[in-house]
Tab-separated table of C-alpha atoms (C1' of nucleotides) in Angstrom:
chain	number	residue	atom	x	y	z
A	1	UNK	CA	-6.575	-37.164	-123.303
A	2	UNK	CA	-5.571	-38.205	-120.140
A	3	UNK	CA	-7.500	-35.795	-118.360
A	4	UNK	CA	-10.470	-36.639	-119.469
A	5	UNK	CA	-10.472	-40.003	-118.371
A	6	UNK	CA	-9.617	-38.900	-114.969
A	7	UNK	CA	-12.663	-36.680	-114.725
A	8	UNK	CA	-14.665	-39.888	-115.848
A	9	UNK	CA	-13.314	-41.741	-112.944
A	10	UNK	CA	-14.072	-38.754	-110.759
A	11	UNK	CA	-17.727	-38.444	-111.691
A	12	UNK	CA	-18.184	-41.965	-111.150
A	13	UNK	CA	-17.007	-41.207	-107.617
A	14	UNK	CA	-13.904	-42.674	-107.363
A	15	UNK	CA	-11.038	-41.156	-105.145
A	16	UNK	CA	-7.904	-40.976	-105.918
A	17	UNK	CA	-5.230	-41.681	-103.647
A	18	UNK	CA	-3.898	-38.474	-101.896
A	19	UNK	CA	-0.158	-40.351	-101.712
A	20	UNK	CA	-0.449	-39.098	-105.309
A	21	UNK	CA	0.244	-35.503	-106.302
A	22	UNK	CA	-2.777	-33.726	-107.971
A	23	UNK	CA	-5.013	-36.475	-108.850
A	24	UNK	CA	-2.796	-38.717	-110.539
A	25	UNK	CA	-2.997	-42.577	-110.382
A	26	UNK	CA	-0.454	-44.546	-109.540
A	27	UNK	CA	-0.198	-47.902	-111.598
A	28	UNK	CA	-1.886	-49.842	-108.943
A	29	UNK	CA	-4.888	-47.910	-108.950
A	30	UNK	CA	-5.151	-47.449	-112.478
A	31	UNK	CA	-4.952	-51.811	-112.386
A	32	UNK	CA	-7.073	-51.676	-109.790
A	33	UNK	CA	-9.983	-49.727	-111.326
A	34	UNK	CA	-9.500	-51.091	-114.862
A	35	UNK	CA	-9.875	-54.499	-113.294
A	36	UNK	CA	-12.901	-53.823	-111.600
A	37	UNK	CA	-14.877	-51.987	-114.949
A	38	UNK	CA	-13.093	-55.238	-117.280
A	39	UNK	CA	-15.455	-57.024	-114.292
A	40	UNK	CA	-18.429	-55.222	-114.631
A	41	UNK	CA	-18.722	-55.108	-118.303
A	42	UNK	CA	-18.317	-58.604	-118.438
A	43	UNK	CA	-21.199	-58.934	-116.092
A	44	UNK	CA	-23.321	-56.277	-118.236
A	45	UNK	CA	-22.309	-58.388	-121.334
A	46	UNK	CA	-23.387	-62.000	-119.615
A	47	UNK	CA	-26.618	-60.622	-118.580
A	48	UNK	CA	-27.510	-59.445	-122.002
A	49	UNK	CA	-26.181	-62.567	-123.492
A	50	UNK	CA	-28.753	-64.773	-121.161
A	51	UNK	CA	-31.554	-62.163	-121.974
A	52	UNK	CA	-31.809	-61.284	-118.371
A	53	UNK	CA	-32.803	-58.150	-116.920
A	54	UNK	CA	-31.353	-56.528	-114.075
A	55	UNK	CA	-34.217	-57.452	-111.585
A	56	UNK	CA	-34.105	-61.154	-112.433
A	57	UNK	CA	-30.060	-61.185	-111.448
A	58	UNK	CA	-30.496	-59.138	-108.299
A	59	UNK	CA	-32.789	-61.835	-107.561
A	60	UNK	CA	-30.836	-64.820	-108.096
A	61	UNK	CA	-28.157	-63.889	-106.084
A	62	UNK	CA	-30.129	-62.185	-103.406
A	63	UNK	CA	-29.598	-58.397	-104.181
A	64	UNK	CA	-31.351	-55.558	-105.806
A	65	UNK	CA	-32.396	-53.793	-109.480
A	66	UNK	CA	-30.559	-50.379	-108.231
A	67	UNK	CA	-27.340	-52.512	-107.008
A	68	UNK	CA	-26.597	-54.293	-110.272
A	69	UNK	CA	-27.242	-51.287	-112.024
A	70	UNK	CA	-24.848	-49.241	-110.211
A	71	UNK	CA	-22.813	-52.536	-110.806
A	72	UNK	CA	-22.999	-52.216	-114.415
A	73	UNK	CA	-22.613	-48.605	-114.373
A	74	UNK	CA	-18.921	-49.031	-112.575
A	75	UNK	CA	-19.916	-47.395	-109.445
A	76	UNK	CA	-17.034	-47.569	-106.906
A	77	UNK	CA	-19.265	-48.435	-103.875
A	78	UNK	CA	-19.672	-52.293	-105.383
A	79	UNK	CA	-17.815	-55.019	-104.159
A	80	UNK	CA	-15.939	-57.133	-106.098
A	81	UNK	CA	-17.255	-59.784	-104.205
A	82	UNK	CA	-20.614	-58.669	-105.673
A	83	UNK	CA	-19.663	-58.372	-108.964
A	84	UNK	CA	-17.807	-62.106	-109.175
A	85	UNK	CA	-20.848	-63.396	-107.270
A	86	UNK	CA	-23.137	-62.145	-110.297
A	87	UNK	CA	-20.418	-63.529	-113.033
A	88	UNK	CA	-20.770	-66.925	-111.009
A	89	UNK	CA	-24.898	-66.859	-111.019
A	90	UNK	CA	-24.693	-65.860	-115.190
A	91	UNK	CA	-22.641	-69.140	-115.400
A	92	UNK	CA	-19.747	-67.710	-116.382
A	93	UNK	CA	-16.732	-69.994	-114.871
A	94	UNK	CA	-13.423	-69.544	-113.065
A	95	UNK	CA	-11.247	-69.733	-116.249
A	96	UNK	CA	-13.434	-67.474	-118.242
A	97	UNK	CA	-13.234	-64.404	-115.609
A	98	UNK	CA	-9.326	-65.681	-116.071
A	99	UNK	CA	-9.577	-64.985	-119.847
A	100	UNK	CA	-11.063	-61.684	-119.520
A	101	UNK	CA	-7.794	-60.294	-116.965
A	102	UNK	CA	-5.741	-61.994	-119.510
A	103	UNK	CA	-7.338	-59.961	-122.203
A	104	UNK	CA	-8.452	-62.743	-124.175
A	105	UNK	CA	-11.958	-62.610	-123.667
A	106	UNK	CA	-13.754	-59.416	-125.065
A	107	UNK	CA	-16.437	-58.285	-122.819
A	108	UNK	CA	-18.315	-56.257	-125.572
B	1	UNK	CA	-13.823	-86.454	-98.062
B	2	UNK	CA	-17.351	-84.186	-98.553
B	3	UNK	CA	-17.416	-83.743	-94.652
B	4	UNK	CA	-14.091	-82.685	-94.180
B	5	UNK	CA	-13.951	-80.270	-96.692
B	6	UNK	CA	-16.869	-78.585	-95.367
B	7	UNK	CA	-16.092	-78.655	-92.061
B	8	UNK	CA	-12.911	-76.829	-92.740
B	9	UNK	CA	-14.832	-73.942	-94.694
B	10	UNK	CA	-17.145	-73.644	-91.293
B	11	UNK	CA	-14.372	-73.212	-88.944
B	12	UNK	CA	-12.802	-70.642	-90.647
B	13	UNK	CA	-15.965	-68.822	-90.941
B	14	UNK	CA	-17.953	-68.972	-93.900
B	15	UNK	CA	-21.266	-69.006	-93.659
B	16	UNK	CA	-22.671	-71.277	-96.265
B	17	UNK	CA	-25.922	-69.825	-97.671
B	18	UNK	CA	-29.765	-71.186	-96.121
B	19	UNK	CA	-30.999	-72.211	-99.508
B	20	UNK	CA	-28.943	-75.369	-99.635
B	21	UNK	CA	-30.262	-77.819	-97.943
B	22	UNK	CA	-28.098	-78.650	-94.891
B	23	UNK	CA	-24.439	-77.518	-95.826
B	24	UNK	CA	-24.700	-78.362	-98.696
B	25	UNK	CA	-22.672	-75.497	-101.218
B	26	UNK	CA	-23.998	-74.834	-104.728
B	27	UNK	CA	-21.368	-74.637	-107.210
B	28	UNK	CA	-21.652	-71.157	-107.469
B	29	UNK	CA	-20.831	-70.574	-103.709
B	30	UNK	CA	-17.508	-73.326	-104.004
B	31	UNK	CA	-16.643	-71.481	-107.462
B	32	UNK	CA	-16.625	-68.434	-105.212
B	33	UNK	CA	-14.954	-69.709	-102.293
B	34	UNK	CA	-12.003	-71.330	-104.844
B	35	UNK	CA	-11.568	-68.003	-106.105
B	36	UNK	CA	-10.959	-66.276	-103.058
B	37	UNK	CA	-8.852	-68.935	-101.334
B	38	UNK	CA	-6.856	-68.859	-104.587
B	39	UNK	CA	-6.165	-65.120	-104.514
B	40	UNK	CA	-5.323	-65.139	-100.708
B	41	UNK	CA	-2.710	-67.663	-101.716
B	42	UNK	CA	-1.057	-65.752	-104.450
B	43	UNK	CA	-1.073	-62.954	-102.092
B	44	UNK	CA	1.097	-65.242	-99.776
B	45	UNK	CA	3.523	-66.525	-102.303
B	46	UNK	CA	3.961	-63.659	-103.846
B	47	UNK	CA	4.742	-61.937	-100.629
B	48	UNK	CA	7.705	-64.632	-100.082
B	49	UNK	CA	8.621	-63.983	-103.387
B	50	UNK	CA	9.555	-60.613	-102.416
B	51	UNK	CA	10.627	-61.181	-99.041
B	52	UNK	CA	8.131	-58.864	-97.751
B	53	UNK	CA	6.867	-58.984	-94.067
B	54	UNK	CA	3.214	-59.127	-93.509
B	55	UNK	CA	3.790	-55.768	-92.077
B	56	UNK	CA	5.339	-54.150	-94.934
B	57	UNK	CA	2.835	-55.436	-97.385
B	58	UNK	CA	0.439	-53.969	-94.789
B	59	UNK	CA	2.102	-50.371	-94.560
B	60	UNK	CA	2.572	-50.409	-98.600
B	61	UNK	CA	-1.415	-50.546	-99.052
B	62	UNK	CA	-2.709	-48.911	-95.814
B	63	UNK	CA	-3.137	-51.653	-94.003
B	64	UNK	CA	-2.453	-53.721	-90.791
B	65	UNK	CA	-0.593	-56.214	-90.190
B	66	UNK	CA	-3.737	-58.380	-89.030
B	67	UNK	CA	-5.785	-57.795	-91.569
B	68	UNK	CA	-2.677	-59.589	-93.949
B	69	UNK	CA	-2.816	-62.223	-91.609
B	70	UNK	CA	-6.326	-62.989	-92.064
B	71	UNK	CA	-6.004	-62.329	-95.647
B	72	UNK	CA	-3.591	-65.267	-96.561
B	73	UNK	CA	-5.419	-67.055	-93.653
B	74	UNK	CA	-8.392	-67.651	-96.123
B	75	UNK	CA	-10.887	-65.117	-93.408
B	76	UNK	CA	-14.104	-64.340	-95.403
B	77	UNK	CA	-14.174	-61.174	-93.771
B	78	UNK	CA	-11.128	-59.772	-96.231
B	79	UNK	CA	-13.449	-58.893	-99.365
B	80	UNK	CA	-11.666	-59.429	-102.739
B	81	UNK	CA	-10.894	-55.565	-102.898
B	82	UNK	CA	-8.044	-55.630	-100.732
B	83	UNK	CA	-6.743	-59.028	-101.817
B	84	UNK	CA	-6.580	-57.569	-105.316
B	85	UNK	CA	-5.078	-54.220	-104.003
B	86	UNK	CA	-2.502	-56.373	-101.917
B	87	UNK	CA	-1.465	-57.971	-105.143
B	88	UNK	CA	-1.111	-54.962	-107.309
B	89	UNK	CA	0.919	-53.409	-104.758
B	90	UNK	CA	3.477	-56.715	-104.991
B	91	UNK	CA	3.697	-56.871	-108.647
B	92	UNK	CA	1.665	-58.844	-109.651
B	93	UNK	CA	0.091	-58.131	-113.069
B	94	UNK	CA	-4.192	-58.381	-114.114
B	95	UNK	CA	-2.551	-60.780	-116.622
B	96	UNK	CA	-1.065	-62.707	-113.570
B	97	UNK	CA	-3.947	-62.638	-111.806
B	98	UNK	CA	-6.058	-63.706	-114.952
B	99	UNK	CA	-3.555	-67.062	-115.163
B	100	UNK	CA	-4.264	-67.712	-111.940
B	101	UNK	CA	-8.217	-67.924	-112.314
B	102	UNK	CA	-7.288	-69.999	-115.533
B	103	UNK	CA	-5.310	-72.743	-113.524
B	104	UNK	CA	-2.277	-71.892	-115.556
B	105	UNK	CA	-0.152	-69.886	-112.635
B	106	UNK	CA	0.850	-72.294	-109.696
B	107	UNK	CA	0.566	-69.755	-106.611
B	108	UNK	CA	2.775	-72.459	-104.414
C	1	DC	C1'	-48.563	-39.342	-127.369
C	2	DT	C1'	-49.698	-43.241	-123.836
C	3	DT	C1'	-48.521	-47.313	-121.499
C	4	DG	C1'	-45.599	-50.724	-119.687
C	5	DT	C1'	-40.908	-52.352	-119.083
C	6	DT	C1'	-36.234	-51.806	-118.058
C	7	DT	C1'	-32.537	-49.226	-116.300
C	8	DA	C1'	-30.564	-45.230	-113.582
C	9	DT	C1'	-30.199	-42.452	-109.387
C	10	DG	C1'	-30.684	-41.276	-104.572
C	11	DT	C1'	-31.571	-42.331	-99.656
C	12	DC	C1'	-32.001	-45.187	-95.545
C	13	DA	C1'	-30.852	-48.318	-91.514
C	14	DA	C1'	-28.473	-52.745	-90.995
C	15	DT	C1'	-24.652	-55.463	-91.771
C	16	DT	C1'	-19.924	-56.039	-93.080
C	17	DT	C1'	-15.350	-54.689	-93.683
C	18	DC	C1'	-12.084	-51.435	-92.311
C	19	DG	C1'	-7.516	-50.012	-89.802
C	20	DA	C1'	-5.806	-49.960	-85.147
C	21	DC	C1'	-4.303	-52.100	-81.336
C	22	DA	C1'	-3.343	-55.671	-77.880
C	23	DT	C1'	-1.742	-59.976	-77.217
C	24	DA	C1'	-0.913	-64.910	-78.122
C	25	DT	C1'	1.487	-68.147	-80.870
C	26	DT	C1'	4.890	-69.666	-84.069
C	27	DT	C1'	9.393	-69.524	-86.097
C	28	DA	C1'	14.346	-68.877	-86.462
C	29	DG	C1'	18.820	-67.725	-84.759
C	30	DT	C1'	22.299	-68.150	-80.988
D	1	DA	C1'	16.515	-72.737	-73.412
D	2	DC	C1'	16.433	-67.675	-74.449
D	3	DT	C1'	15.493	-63.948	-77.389
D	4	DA	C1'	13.684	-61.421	-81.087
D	5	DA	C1'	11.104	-61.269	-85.242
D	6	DA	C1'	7.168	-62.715	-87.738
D	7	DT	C1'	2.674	-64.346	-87.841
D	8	DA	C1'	-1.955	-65.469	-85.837
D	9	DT	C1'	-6.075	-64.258	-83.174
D	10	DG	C1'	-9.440	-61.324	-81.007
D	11	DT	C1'	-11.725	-56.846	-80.120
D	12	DC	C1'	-12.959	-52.048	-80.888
D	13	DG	C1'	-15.287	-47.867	-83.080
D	14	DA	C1'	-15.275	-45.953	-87.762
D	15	DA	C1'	-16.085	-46.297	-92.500
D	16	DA	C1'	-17.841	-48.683	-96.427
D	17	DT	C1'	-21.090	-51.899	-98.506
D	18	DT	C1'	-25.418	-54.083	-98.129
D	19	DG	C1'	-30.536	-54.897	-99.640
D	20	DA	C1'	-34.731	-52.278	-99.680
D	21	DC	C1'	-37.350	-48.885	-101.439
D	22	DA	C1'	-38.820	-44.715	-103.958
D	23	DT	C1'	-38.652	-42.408	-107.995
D	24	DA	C1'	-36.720	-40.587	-112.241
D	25	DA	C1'	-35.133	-41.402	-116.842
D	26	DA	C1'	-34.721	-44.141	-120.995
D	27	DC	C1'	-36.709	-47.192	-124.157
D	28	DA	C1'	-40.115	-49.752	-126.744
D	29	DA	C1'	-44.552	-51.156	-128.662
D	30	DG	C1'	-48.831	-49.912	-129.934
DNA sequence: CTTGTTTATGTCAATTTCGACATATTTAGT
DNA sequence: ACTAAATATGTCGAAATTGACATAAACAAG
């Protein structure tokens, strides 16, 4: 169980810390990563909500189809500044993204 | 009271984007700005908090000491990714950080 | 099975952020 | 005032992220 969701990680491309033995996350990167995909769901979820597609956000906020795709798709080589730029552009507001960390906003 | 605000933005270094018309920021580029200045706040309190020196907190995430500096400083070259990671490696909780966006968590 | 639309994947040079280091400035203790 | 510790500021090459573009794959609608 937990292995598998390591190899997920690691064919998305992340890598793991070497500080930690044999591929194991510490609790910061685990909170790290699972704040960034709670991000980028959210941003997959806005889009649908507004009945955007992917071209017409990369455009509103000055960036490209294949870069809010990988966005979406929880690819490590996005920003967070990226990804909170998009939330910002759907209209989603400060306290909302605050909601989702909290846990009480479901992304899905 | 506009003017000032601005002006203090520009000499720390943001570059407000071409589209609005002379300085002006949209309120997605001040939602984005509040965000970030926010973070690099909680960052410094929480720091205190713990008594930490800007070079520990640097050393505990593979940092530098300047790069902390410029952090809390409010530099828009420090993306969100290492604010986030700087906060995860003090303690500070996703749930934290999510009552923070919400206005409910004072970072003074 | 086509055709058109949307999304996914890979590559590229340019820009940005990175840690590091040096050094100035501020702060606190004596 | 002097000293030492902490913080701020600036610069550097290296690494990561950027938008752009091409193209593949997935998905519908007819």
């Amino acid at each position: 169980m937990e292995k598998k969701k390591r190899k997920k990680l690691e064919e998305k491309g992340y890598r793991v810390g070497s500080a930690a033995d044999f591929l194991e996350l510490t609790p910061e990167e685990e909170a790290y990563i699972d704040i960034r995909l709670d991000i980028s769901k959210l941003v997959k979820a806005q889009r649908a909500k507004r009945g955007w597609t992917q071209e017409q956000l990369a455009r509103a906020i000055g960036s490209s189809q294949s870069r809010i795709a990988k966005l979406e798709g929880g690819d490590p080589g996005i920003s967070l500044d990226l990804m909170i730029k998009a939330l910002l552009r759907l209209g989603t507001s400060k306290k909302q993204i605050g909601k989702l960390l909290e846990g009480e906003l479901e992304p899905a």
